[in-house]
PDB file of C-alpha atoms in Angstrom:
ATOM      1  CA  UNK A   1      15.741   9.700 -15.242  1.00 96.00           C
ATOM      2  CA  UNK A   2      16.877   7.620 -12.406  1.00 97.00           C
ATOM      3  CA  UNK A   3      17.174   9.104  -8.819  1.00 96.00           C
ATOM      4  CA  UNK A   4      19.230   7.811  -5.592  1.00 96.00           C
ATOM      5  CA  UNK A   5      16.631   6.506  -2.915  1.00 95.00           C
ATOM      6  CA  UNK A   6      17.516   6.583   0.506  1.00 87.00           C
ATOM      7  CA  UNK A   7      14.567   6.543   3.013  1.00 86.00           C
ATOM      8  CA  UNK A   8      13.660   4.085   4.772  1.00 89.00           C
ATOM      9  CA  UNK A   9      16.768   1.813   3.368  1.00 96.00           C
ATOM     10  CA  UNK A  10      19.207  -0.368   5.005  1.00 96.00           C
ATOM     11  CA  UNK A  11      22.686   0.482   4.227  1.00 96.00           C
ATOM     12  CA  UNK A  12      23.773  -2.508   1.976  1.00 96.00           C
ATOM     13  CA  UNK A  13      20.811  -1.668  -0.571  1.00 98.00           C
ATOM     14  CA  UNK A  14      20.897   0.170  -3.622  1.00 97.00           C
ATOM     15  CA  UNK A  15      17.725   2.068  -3.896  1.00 98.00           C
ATOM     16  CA  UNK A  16      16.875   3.339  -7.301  1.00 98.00           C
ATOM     17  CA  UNK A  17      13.762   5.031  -9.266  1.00 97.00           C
ATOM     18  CA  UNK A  18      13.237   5.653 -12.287  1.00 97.00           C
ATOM     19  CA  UNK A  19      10.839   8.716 -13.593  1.00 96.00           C
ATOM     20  CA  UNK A  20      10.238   9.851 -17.246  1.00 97.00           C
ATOM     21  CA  UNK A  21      12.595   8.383 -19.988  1.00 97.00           C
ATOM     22  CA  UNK A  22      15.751   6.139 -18.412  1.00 97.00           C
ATOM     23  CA  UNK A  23      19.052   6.781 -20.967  1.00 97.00           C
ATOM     24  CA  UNK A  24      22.462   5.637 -21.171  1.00 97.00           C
ATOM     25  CA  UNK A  25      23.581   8.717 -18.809  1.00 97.00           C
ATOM     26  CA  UNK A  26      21.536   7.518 -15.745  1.00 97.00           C
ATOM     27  CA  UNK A  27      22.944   4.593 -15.609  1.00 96.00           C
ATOM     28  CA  UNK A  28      26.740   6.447 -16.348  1.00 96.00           C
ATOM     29  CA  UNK A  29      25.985   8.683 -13.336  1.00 97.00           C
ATOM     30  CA  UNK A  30      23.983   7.139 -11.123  1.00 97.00           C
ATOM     31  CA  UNK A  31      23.332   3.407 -11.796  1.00 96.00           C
ATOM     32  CA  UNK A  32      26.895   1.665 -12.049  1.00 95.00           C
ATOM     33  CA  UNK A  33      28.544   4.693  -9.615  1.00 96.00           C
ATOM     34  CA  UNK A  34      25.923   3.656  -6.975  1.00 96.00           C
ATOM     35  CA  UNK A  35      26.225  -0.198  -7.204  1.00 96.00           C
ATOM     36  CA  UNK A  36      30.091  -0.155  -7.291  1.00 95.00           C
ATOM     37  CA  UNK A  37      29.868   1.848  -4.414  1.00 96.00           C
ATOM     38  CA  UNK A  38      27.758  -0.457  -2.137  1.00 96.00           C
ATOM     39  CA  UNK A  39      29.752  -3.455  -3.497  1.00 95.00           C
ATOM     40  CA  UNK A  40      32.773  -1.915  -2.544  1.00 96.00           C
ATOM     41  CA  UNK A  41      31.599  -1.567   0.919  1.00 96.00           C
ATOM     42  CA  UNK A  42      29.803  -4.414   1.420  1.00 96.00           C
ATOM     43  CA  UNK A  43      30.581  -7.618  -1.122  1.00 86.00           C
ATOM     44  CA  UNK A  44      26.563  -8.707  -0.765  1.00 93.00           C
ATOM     45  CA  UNK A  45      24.284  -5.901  -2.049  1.00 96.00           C
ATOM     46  CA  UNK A  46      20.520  -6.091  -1.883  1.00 97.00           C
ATOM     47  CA  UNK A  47      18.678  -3.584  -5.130  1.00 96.00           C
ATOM     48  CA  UNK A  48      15.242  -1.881  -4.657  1.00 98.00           C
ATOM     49  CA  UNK A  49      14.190  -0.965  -7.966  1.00 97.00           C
ATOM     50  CA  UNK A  50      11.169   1.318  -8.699  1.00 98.00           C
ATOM     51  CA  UNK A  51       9.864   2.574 -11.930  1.00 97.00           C
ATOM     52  CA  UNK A  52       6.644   4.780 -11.027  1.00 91.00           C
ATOM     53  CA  UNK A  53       3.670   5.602 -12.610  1.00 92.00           C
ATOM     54  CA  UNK A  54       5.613   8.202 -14.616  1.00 95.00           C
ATOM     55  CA  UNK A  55       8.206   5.711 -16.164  1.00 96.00           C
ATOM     56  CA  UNK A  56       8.189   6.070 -19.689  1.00 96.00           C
ATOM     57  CA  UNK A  57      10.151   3.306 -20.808  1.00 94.00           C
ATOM     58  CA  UNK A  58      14.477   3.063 -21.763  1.00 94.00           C
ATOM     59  CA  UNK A  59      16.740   3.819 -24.461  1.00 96.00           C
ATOM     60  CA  UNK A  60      18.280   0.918 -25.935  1.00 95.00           C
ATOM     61  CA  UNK A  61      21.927   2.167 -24.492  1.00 96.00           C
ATOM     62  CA  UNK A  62      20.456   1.979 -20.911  1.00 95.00           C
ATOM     63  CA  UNK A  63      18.688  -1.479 -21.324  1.00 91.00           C
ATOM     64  CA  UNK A  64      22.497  -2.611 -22.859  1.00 93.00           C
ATOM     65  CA  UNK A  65      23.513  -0.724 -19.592  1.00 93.00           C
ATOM     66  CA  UNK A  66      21.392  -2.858 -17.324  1.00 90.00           C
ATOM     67  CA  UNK A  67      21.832  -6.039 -18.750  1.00 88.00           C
ATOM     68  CA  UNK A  68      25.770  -5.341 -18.527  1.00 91.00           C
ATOM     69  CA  UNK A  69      25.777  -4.068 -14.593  1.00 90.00           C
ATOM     70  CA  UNK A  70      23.556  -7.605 -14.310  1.00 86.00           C
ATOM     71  CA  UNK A  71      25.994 -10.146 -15.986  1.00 86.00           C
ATOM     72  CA  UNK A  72      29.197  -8.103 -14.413  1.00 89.00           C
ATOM     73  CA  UNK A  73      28.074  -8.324 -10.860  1.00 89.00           C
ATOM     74  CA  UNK A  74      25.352 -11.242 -10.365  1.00 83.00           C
ATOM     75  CA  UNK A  75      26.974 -12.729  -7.742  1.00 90.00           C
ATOM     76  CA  UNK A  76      26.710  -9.807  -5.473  1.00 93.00           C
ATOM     77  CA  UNK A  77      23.161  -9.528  -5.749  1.00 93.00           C
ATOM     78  CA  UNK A  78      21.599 -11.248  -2.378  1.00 95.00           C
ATOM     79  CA  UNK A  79      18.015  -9.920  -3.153  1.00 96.00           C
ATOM     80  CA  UNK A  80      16.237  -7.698  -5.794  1.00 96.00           C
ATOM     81  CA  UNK A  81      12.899  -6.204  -5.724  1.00 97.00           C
ATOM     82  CA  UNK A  82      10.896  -4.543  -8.575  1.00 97.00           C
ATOM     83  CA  UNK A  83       8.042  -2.165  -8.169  1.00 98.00           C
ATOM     84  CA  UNK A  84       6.052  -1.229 -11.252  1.00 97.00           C
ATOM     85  CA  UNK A  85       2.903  -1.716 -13.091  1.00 97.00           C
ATOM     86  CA  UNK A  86       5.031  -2.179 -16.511  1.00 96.00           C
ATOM     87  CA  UNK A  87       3.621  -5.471 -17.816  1.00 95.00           C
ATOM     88  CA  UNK A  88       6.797  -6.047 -20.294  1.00 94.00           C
ATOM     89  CA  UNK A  89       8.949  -4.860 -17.408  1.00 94.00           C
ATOM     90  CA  UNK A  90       7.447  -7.947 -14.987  1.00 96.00           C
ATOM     91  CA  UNK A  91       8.222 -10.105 -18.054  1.00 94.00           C
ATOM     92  CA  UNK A  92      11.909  -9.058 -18.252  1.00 91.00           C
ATOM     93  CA  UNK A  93      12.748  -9.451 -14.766  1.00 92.00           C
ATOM     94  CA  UNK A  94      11.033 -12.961 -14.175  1.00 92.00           C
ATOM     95  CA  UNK A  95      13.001 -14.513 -17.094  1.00 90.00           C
ATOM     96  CA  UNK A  96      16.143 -12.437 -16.111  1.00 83.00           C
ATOM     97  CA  UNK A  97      15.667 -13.556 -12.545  1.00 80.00           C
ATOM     98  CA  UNK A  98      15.642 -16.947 -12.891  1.00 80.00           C
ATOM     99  CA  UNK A  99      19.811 -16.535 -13.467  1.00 81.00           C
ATOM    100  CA  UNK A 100      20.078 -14.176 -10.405  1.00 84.00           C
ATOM    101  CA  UNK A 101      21.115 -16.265  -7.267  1.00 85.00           C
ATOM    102  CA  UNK A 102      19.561 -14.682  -4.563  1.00 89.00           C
ATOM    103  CA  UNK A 103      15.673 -14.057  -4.651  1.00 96.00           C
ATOM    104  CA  UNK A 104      13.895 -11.579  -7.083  1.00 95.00           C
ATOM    105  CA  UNK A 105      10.071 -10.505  -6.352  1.00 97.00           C
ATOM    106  CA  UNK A 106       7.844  -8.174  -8.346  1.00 98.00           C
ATOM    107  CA  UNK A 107       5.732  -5.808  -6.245  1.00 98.00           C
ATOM    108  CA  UNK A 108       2.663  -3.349  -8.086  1.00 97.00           C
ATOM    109  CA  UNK A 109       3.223  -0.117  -7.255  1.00 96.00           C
ATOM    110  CA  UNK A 110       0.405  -0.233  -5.049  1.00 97.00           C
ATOM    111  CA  UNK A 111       2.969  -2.516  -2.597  1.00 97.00           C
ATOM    112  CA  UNK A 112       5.654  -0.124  -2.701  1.00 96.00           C
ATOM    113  CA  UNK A 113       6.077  -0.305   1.292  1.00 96.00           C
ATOM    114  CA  UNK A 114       5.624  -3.986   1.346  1.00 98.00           C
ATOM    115  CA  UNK A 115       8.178  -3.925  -0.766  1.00 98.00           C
ATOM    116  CA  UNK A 116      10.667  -1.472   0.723  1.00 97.00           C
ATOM    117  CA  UNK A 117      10.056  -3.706   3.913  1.00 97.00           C
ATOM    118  CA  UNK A 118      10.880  -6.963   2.092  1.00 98.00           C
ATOM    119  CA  UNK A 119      13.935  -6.203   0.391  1.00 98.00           C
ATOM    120  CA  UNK A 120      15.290  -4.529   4.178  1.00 97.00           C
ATOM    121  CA  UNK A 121      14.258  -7.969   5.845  1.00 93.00           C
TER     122      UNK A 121
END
């Protein structure tokens, strides 16, 4: 499941995390809806992404999903960060992020307000 995030968030970022199992439908309901929305309003979006200790992992629709919202809008991107402990997930996003034009930093979980700081800077 993927929630909103608001606190503590600057209005041009999209502020997501994920608990349990991530599907398809998260990303159909809250994911794309979310970063149209702040692209809409604001061309440059920055995305706070984190997947707590509870985050079990994605279907393969919703990594299909991700990978699509990426490709369709990586211009728009002006920062990312990624909070989680998820070795494979650190993998994915420094090999992803090396095509992203703006920065991209992985945070532990541990960081989570250094990292909630960093992506509002």
């Amino acid at each position: 499941m993927i929630k909103l995030v608001a606190d503590g968030m600057k209005e041009n970022v999209v502020a997501l995390a994920a608990h349990g199992k991530v599907s398809h439908e998260d990303y159909e309901r809250v994911v794309i809806p979310a970063v149209e929305e702040k692209i809409r309003m604001h061309t440059k979006v920055r995305l706070f992404f984190h997947l707590g200790e509870d985050f079990a992992g994605y279907t393969a629709e919703a990594l299909w999903d991700d990978t699509k919202i990426g490709i369709r809008h990586l211009t728009a991107f002006e920062k990312i960060a990624v909070v989680t402990n998820v070795e494979w997930i650190k993998n994915a996003v420094r090999v992803c992020g090396f095509f992203v034009p703006g920065p991209v930093k992985i945070f532990p979980n541990k960081e989570l307000p250094a990292a909630v700081a960093w992506v509002n800077d």
